[in-house]
């Protein structure tokens, strides 16, 4: 058993490590890129119907939209004007900001701008949200604390010049703020799982193992031809219902144990990819997968290193196979058979024959 002084020393060392070195940088950078991509795909997938969904004369009446903004004491850039030109400007600027976040351009300033535009478009028509949208605009402010632009980003140099003007005291706090943001995202994911799991435990259909049967039969959540194969199999329905409930309730415990953390994250990714395929909740599923990446940061780093090493080996092999011949070497011309070896011997024989002919001609001239 460790003494009190040893425990205090371990706790102090842990605090020093958390305040001096940022954790899960690769994972949180992947979270930023994937959440930006989800936002961009939201704009792109609704681009053709943007006027019908988000415009001043859209399906969600302007009066109801403004009333909802005032009642919820919130804001939306779309509420500032009923002009069609203003709507087009805000929509396209939001789309550009989402793409910039995906590519890692602009740093935290563009990330904050993306959050404002995303919040605005979600408030314009809250009827089409699926839960992943709520999680996205909750997680984005947390990412502002992190070094989520250290990986998977294109540096323009502007952010680095601005960072040089930040006081040294603030820069010294950057690792601690980064780790605080990572812990906040992890706590949010655990909260989602705990609340969802406890709600399921209280439901009768989740208790008797039939919930998945009814969920997959809802027309909005059905994958034609595939969902039927699942809900007509009693064993799959029971295993999926009880398995999902137990996993959600015990997910935080798996995250707390370091050896189980990667497996818990992989299980979560598998669960939400299944939700994306079987139920069509793509935005929600990918947002959860994006947040799960912070638990797989070391695995992502190892995978990137292997991919880089494989790329280097492949490029080396390609260079060795495409070596150009020496400049002083005699050219080899292929004949109609394509046999360069035979043609080389033929060229050598023809060269020796022509040399003998020249010597014979010179001897004949001397005799004459």
Short mmCIF file of C-alpha atoms in Angstrom, two decimals:
data_model
loop_
_atom_site.label_atom_id
_atom_site.label_comp_id
_atom_site.label_asym_id
_atom_site.label_seq_id
_atom_site.Cartn_x
_atom_site.Cartn_y
_atom_site.Cartn_z
CA UNK A 1 0.00 0.00 0.00
CA UNK A 2 1.28 3.43 -0.90
CA UNK A 3 1.62 6.02 1.82
CA UNK A 4 -0.06 9.40 1.88
CA UNK A 5 3.11 11.19 0.75
CA UNK A 6 3.51 8.84 -2.22
CA UNK A 7 -0.09 9.40 -3.31
CA UNK A 8 0.32 13.15 -3.03
CA UNK A 9 3.52 12.95 -5.06
CA UNK A 10 1.80 10.90 -7.78
CA UNK A 11 -1.10 13.33 -7.91
CA UNK A 12 1.28 16.28 -8.14
CA UNK A 13 3.21 14.60 -10.95
CA UNK A 14 -0.06 13.99 -12.79
CA UNK A 15 -1.02 17.66 -12.49
CA UNK A 16 2.43 18.71 -13.73
CA UNK A 17 2.13 16.41 -16.72
CA UNK A 18 -1.36 17.65 -17.59
CA UNK A 19 -0.29 21.29 -17.35
CA UNK A 20 2.95 20.94 -19.33
CA UNK A 21 2.28 18.54 -22.22
CA UNK A 22 -0.86 18.49 -24.42
CA UNK A 23 -2.61 15.13 -24.71
CA UNK A 24 -4.45 13.52 -27.63
CA UNK A 25 -3.38 16.21 -30.12
CA UNK A 26 -3.78 13.95 -33.14
CA UNK A 27 -7.15 12.68 -31.98
CA UNK A 28 -8.61 16.11 -31.27
CA UNK A 29 -7.29 17.37 -34.63
CA UNK A 30 -9.16 14.52 -36.29
CA UNK A 31 -12.26 15.53 -34.32
CA UNK A 32 -12.00 19.07 -35.68
CA UNK A 33 -11.52 17.92 -39.28
CA UNK A 34 -14.40 15.42 -39.19
CA UNK A 35 -16.83 17.82 -37.50
CA UNK A 36 -15.95 20.45 -40.11
CA UNK A 37 -16.58 17.88 -42.86
CA UNK A 38 -19.97 16.99 -41.34
CA UNK A 39 -20.93 20.67 -41.35
CA UNK A 40 -19.79 21.08 -44.94
CA UNK A 41 -21.79 18.03 -46.03
CA UNK A 42 -24.85 19.48 -44.27
CA UNK A 43 -24.58 22.54 -46.50
CA UNK A 44 -23.72 20.53 -49.62
CA UNK A 45 -26.48 17.92 -49.21
CA UNK A 46 -29.12 20.65 -48.83
CA UNK A 47 -27.63 23.02 -51.40
CA UNK A 48 -30.20 22.40 -54.14
CA UNK A 49 -33.11 22.97 -51.70
CA UNK A 50 -31.43 25.74 -49.68
CA UNK A 51 -34.10 28.32 -50.54
CA UNK A 52 -36.93 25.94 -49.67
CA UNK A 53 -35.36 24.93 -46.34
CA UNK A 54 -33.53 28.03 -45.11
CA UNK A 55 -34.66 30.93 -47.28
CA UNK A 56 -36.91 33.83 -46.20
CA UNK A 57 -39.86 32.16 -47.93
CA UNK A 58 -38.92 28.63 -46.89
CA UNK A 59 -41.06 25.82 -45.56
CA UNK A 60 -40.52 26.98 -41.96
CA UNK A 61 -42.47 30.23 -41.85
CA UNK A 62 -40.49 33.38 -41.17
CA UNK A 63 -42.87 34.47 -38.38
CA UNK A 64 -42.45 31.14 -36.55
CA UNK A 65 -38.68 31.33 -36.99
CA UNK A 66 -38.43 34.83 -35.51
CA UNK A 67 -40.80 33.93 -32.68
CA UNK A 68 -38.68 30.88 -31.81
CA UNK A 69 -35.50 32.97 -31.78
CA UNK A 70 -37.07 35.47 -29.34
CA UNK A 71 -38.65 32.83 -27.11
CA UNK A 72 -35.41 30.85 -26.79
CA UNK A 73 -33.41 34.06 -26.31
CA UNK A 74 -30.94 33.01 -28.98
CA UNK A 75 -29.68 34.43 -32.27
CA UNK A 76 -29.36 33.60 -35.95
CA UNK A 77 -27.68 35.52 -38.73
CA UNK A 78 -30.57 34.56 -40.98
CA UNK A 79 -32.93 36.59 -38.76
CA UNK A 80 -31.21 39.89 -39.55
CA UNK A 81 -32.88 40.39 -42.92
CA UNK A 82 -35.54 38.96 -45.21
CA UNK A 83 -33.44 39.77 -48.26
CA UNK A 84 -32.71 36.88 -50.60
CA UNK A 85 -29.24 38.30 -51.26
CA UNK A 86 -28.48 38.33 -47.51
CA UNK A 87 -29.63 34.73 -47.22
CA UNK A 88 -27.39 33.62 -50.11
CA UNK A 89 -24.41 35.49 -48.64
CA UNK A 90 -24.80 33.98 -45.16
CA UNK A 91 -25.39 30.47 -46.50
CA UNK A 92 -22.35 30.48 -48.82
CA UNK A 93 -20.07 32.07 -46.20
CA UNK A 94 -21.10 29.34 -43.77
CA UNK A 95 -20.31 26.70 -46.38
CA UNK A 96 -16.86 28.21 -46.99
CA UNK A 97 -16.16 28.37 -43.25
CA UNK A 98 -17.08 24.68 -42.85
CA UNK A 99 -14.72 23.75 -45.68
CA UNK A 100 -11.93 25.85 -44.12
CA UNK A 101 -12.36 24.04 -40.79
CA UNK A 102 -12.22 20.70 -42.58
CA UNK A 103 -8.97 21.60 -44.33
CA UNK A 104 -7.51 23.23 -41.22
CA UNK A 105 -7.23 26.77 -42.58
CA UNK A 106 -7.54 29.87 -40.41
CA UNK A 107 -7.08 28.46 -36.92
CA UNK A 108 -9.38 29.05 -33.99
CA UNK A 109 -10.78 32.28 -35.44
CA UNK A 110 -12.29 30.44 -38.42
CA UNK A 111 -13.46 27.67 -36.07
CA UNK A 112 -15.39 30.25 -34.02
CA UNK A 113 -16.85 31.77 -37.21
CA UNK A 114 -17.93 28.30 -38.34
CA UNK A 115 -19.69 27.77 -35.02
CA UNK A 116 -21.64 31.04 -35.45
CA UNK A 117 -22.75 30.12 -38.97
CA UNK A 118 -23.60 26.55 -37.96
CA UNK A 119 -25.66 27.71 -34.99
CA UNK A 120 -27.47 30.18 -37.25
CA UNK A 121 -28.44 27.62 -39.89
CA UNK A 122 -29.56 25.13 -37.24
CA UNK A 123 -31.79 27.75 -35.62
CA UNK A 124 -33.31 28.60 -38.98
CA UNK A 125 -35.04 25.20 -39.20
CA UNK A 126 -34.68 23.11 -36.02
CA UNK A 127 -37.21 20.58 -37.35
CA UNK A 128 -34.61 18.64 -39.37
CA UNK A 129 -31.98 18.20 -36.65
CA UNK A 130 -31.09 14.67 -35.54
CA UNK A 131 -29.10 15.04 -32.32
CA UNK A 132 -25.69 15.11 -33.95
CA UNK A 133 -26.26 18.78 -34.69
CA UNK A 134 -26.80 19.48 -30.98
CA UNK A 135 -23.61 17.65 -30.11
CA UNK A 136 -21.64 19.49 -32.81
CA UNK A 137 -22.40 23.00 -31.57
CA UNK A 138 -21.77 21.90 -27.98
CA UNK A 139 -18.36 20.40 -28.78
CA UNK A 140 -17.12 23.18 -31.08
CA UNK A 141 -16.60 25.76 -28.25
CA UNK A 142 -14.65 23.09 -26.35
CA UNK A 143 -12.38 22.59 -29.36
CA UNK A 144 -11.49 26.30 -29.23
CA UNK A 145 -9.44 25.52 -26.09
CA UNK A 146 -7.43 22.76 -27.79
CA UNK A 147 -4.53 22.58 -30.24
CA UNK A 148 -6.83 21.01 -32.79
CA UNK A 149 -4.97 22.61 -35.70
CA UNK A 150 -1.62 20.93 -34.98
CA UNK A 151 -2.47 18.02 -37.30
CA UNK A 152 -4.40 17.62 -40.56
CA UNK A 153 -4.19 21.33 -41.37
CA UNK A 154 -2.64 23.75 -43.85
CA UNK A 155 -0.61 26.47 -42.17
CA UNK A 156 -0.85 29.95 -43.72
CA UNK A 157 1.63 31.53 -41.28
CA UNK A 158 -0.86 34.22 -40.25
CA UNK A 159 -1.98 32.39 -37.12
CA UNK A 160 1.65 31.77 -36.11
CA UNK A 161 2.41 35.50 -36.41
CA UNK A 162 -0.62 36.33 -34.29
CA UNK A 163 0.39 33.73 -31.71
CA UNK A 164 3.79 35.42 -31.40
CA UNK A 165 2.06 38.53 -30.10
CA UNK A 166 0.26 36.65 -27.31
CA UNK A 167 1.77 37.28 -23.86
CA UNK A 168 4.06 34.57 -22.55
CA UNK A 169 1.83 33.88 -19.57
CA UNK A 170 -1.08 33.01 -21.86
CA UNK A 171 1.14 30.79 -24.06
CA UNK A 172 2.33 28.97 -20.93
CA UNK A 173 -1.30 28.14 -20.11
CA UNK A 174 -1.92 26.64 -23.58
CA UNK A 175 -1.16 22.98 -22.63
CA UNK A 176 -3.42 23.17 -19.58
CA UNK A 177 -6.26 24.76 -21.59
CA UNK A 178 -5.79 22.15 -24.32
CA UNK A 179 -6.08 19.29 -21.84
CA UNK A 180 -9.11 20.98 -20.26
CA UNK A 181 -10.79 21.05 -23.66
CA UNK A 182 -9.97 17.38 -24.29
CA UNK A 183 -11.39 16.39 -20.89
CA UNK A 184 -14.51 18.47 -21.59
CA UNK A 185 -15.13 16.66 -24.90
CA UNK A 186 -14.55 13.27 -23.26
CA UNK A 187 -16.91 14.15 -20.41
CA UNK A 188 -19.56 15.27 -22.90
CA UNK A 189 -19.38 11.96 -24.76
CA UNK A 190 -19.61 10.02 -21.51
CA UNK A 191 -22.60 12.15 -20.47
CA UNK A 192 -24.36 11.37 -23.75
CA UNK A 193 -23.84 7.65 -23.20
CA UNK A 194 -24.90 7.67 -19.55
CA UNK A 195 -28.08 9.66 -20.13
CA UNK A 196 -29.02 7.64 -23.21
CA UNK A 197 -28.29 4.33 -21.48
CA UNK A 198 -30.27 5.21 -18.32
CA UNK A 199 -33.25 6.33 -20.38
CA UNK A 200 -33.17 3.02 -22.25
CA UNK A 201 -33.01 1.02 -19.02
CA UNK A 202 -36.29 2.61 -17.90
CA UNK A 203 -38.11 1.73 -21.13
CA UNK A 204 -40.25 -1.41 -21.25
CA UNK A 205 -39.25 -2.36 -24.80
CA UNK A 206 -35.58 -2.07 -23.89
CA UNK A 207 -36.14 -4.20 -20.82
CA UNK A 208 -37.82 -7.05 -22.72
CA UNK A 209 -35.30 -6.89 -25.62
CA UNK A 210 -37.70 -5.85 -28.41
CA UNK A 211 -36.82 -2.17 -28.88
CA UNK A 212 -34.64 -2.75 -31.94
CA UNK A 213 -37.55 -4.52 -33.66
CA UNK A 214 -39.78 -1.45 -33.41
CA UNK A 215 -37.05 1.09 -34.17
CA UNK A 216 -36.03 -0.55 -37.43
CA UNK A 217 -39.65 -0.76 -38.60
CA UNK A 218 -40.12 3.03 -38.51
CA UNK A 219 -40.17 4.19 -42.16
CA UNK A 220 -37.86 7.17 -41.49
CA UNK A 221 -35.24 4.86 -39.92
CA UNK A 222 -35.50 1.88 -42.25
CA UNK A 223 -32.93 0.67 -44.76
CA UNK A 224 -35.07 -1.11 -47.37
CA UNK A 225 -34.08 -4.71 -47.86
CA UNK A 226 -31.50 -4.73 -45.04
CA UNK A 227 -33.33 -3.65 -41.90
CA UNK A 228 -35.81 -6.43 -42.56
CA UNK A 229 -33.05 -9.03 -42.25
CA UNK A 230 -32.31 -7.74 -38.75
CA UNK A 231 -35.74 -7.22 -37.23
CA UNK A 232 -37.03 -10.59 -38.49
CA UNK A 233 -34.25 -12.40 -36.58
CA UNK A 234 -35.14 -12.71 -32.89
CA UNK A 235 -31.57 -13.36 -31.77
CA UNK A 236 -30.21 -10.28 -33.59
CA UNK A 237 -32.98 -8.10 -32.15
CA UNK A 238 -32.39 -9.27 -28.59
CA UNK A 239 -28.60 -9.11 -28.86
CA UNK A 240 -28.68 -5.64 -30.42
CA UNK A 241 -31.14 -4.27 -27.85
CA UNK A 242 -29.39 -5.55 -24.74
CA UNK A 243 -25.90 -5.06 -26.18
CA UNK A 244 -26.49 -1.40 -27.02
CA UNK A 245 -27.97 -0.69 -23.59
CA UNK A 246 -25.16 -2.36 -21.64
CA UNK A 247 -22.50 -0.72 -23.79
CA UNK A 248 -23.91 2.76 -23.26
CA UNK A 249 -24.22 2.36 -19.51
CA UNK A 250 -20.72 0.96 -19.02
CA UNK A 251 -18.89 3.00 -21.67
CA UNK A 252 -17.53 5.57 -19.14
CA UNK A 253 -15.98 2.76 -17.10
CA UNK A 254 -14.23 1.44 -20.18
CA UNK A 255 -12.85 4.91 -20.90
CA UNK A 256 -11.45 5.29 -17.39
CA UNK A 257 -9.39 2.09 -17.69
CA UNK A 258 -6.44 2.86 -19.96
CA UNK A 259 -6.10 -0.68 -21.34
CA UNK A 260 -9.81 -0.80 -22.22
CA UNK A 261 -10.03 2.75 -23.63
CA UNK A 262 -9.15 1.92 -27.27
CA UNK A 263 -11.55 -1.03 -27.30
CA UNK A 264 -14.36 1.09 -25.86
CA UNK A 265 -13.75 3.71 -28.55
CA UNK A 266 -13.68 1.10 -31.32
CA UNK A 267 -16.91 -0.40 -29.98
CA UNK A 268 -18.50 3.04 -30.00
CA UNK A 269 -17.38 3.65 -33.59
CA UNK A 270 -18.80 0.28 -34.65
CA UNK A 271 -22.09 1.02 -32.88
CA UNK A 272 -22.55 4.40 -34.54
CA UNK A 273 -21.52 3.20 -37.98
CA UNK A 274 -24.28 0.59 -37.61
CA UNK A 275 -26.70 3.38 -36.65
CA UNK A 276 -25.63 5.36 -39.73
CA UNK A 277 -26.23 2.39 -42.04
CA UNK A 278 -29.36 0.86 -40.52
CA UNK A 279 -31.16 4.00 -39.34
CA UNK A 280 -29.82 6.69 -41.66
CA UNK A 281 -28.73 9.02 -38.80
CA UNK A 282 -25.49 9.83 -40.59
CA UNK A 283 -24.81 13.25 -39.06
CA UNK A 284 -25.33 12.03 -35.50
CA UNK A 285 -23.27 8.87 -36.05
CA UNK A 286 -20.31 10.67 -37.64
CA UNK A 287 -20.31 13.35 -34.95
CA UNK A 288 -20.04 10.67 -32.27
CA UNK A 289 -17.29 8.95 -34.26
CA UNK A 290 -15.44 12.29 -34.51
CA UNK A 291 -15.55 12.73 -30.74
CA UNK A 292 -14.44 9.12 -30.19
CA UNK A 293 -11.18 9.90 -32.00
CA UNK A 294 -9.79 11.61 -28.90
CA UNK A 295 -9.70 8.18 -27.23
CA UNK A 296 -7.78 6.71 -30.19
CA UNK A 297 -5.13 9.40 -30.55
CA UNK A 298 -2.17 7.04 -30.06
CA UNK A 299 -3.63 4.50 -32.47
CA UNK A 300 -4.20 7.20 -35.10
CA UNK A 301 -0.61 8.41 -34.67
CA UNK A 302 0.73 4.87 -35.05
CA UNK A 303 -1.39 4.35 -38.16
CA UNK A 304 -0.12 7.59 -39.68
CA UNK A 305 3.49 6.58 -38.99
CA UNK A 306 2.95 3.21 -40.65
CA UNK A 307 1.27 4.85 -43.63
CA UNK A 308 4.15 7.31 -43.96
CA UNK A 309 6.75 4.53 -43.75
CA UNK A 310 4.83 2.51 -46.34
CA UNK A 311 4.70 5.52 -48.64
CA UNK A 312 8.44 6.08 -48.32
CA UNK A 313 9.18 2.43 -49.10
CA UNK A 314 6.84 2.51 -52.09
CA UNK A 315 8.41 5.67 -53.48
CA UNK A 316 11.88 4.15 -53.01
CA UNK A 317 10.88 1.01 -54.91
CA UNK A 318 9.39 3.08 -57.72
CA UNK A 319 12.55 5.17 -58.00
CA UNK A 320 14.71 2.05 -58.15
CA UNK A 321 12.57 0.53 -60.88
CA UNK A 322 12.65 3.68 -62.97
CA UNK A 323 16.44 4.26 -62.94
CA UNK A 324 17.60 6.02 -66.12
CA UNK A 325 20.60 4.51 -68.00
CA UNK A 326 23.99 6.20 -67.82
CA UNK A 327 24.49 9.09 -70.22
CA UNK A 328 27.65 7.55 -71.73
CA UNK A 329 26.13 4.11 -72.27
CA UNK A 330 25.38 3.17 -75.91
CA UNK A 331 21.69 3.32 -76.77
CA UNK A 332 19.86 0.06 -77.15
CA UNK A 333 17.24 -0.02 -79.89
CA UNK A 334 14.61 -2.73 -79.75
CA UNK A 335 13.85 -4.66 -82.91
CA UNK A 336 10.47 -5.92 -84.00
CA UNK A 337 10.84 -8.91 -81.66
CA UNK A 338 11.50 -6.66 -78.63
CA UNK A 339 14.58 -8.76 -77.74
CA UNK A 340 17.16 -6.17 -76.68
CA UNK A 341 19.76 -8.81 -75.71
CA UNK A 342 19.86 -10.36 -79.20
CA UNK A 343 19.85 -6.90 -80.74
CA UNK A 344 22.84 -5.82 -78.65
CA UNK A 345 24.90 -8.81 -79.83
CA UNK A 346 23.85 -8.08 -83.43
CA UNK A 347 24.97 -4.47 -83.07
CA UNK A 348 28.35 -5.57 -81.73
CA UNK A 349 28.85 -8.01 -84.65
CA UNK A 350 27.87 -5.37 -87.20
CA UNK A 351 30.36 -2.97 -85.63
CA UNK A 352 33.20 -5.50 -85.89
CA UNK A 353 32.30 -6.31 -89.53
CA UNK A 354 32.29 -2.64 -90.50
CA UNK A 355 35.68 -2.18 -88.82
CA UNK A 356 37.20 -5.06 -90.81
CA UNK A 357 35.78 -3.65 -94.03
CA UNK A 358 37.39 -0.27 -93.40
CA UNK A 359 40.79 -1.92 -92.75
CA UNK A 360 40.51 -3.91 -96.01
CA UNK A 361 39.74 -0.75 -98.01
CA UNK A 362 42.78 1.07 -96.57
CA UNK A 363 45.05 -1.89 -97.45
CA UNK A 364 43.76 -1.91 -101.02
CA UNK A 365 44.46 1.82 -101.37
CA UNK A 366 48.12 1.36 -100.19
CA UNK A 367 48.62 -1.51 -102.70
CA UNK A 368 47.24 0.62 -105.52
#
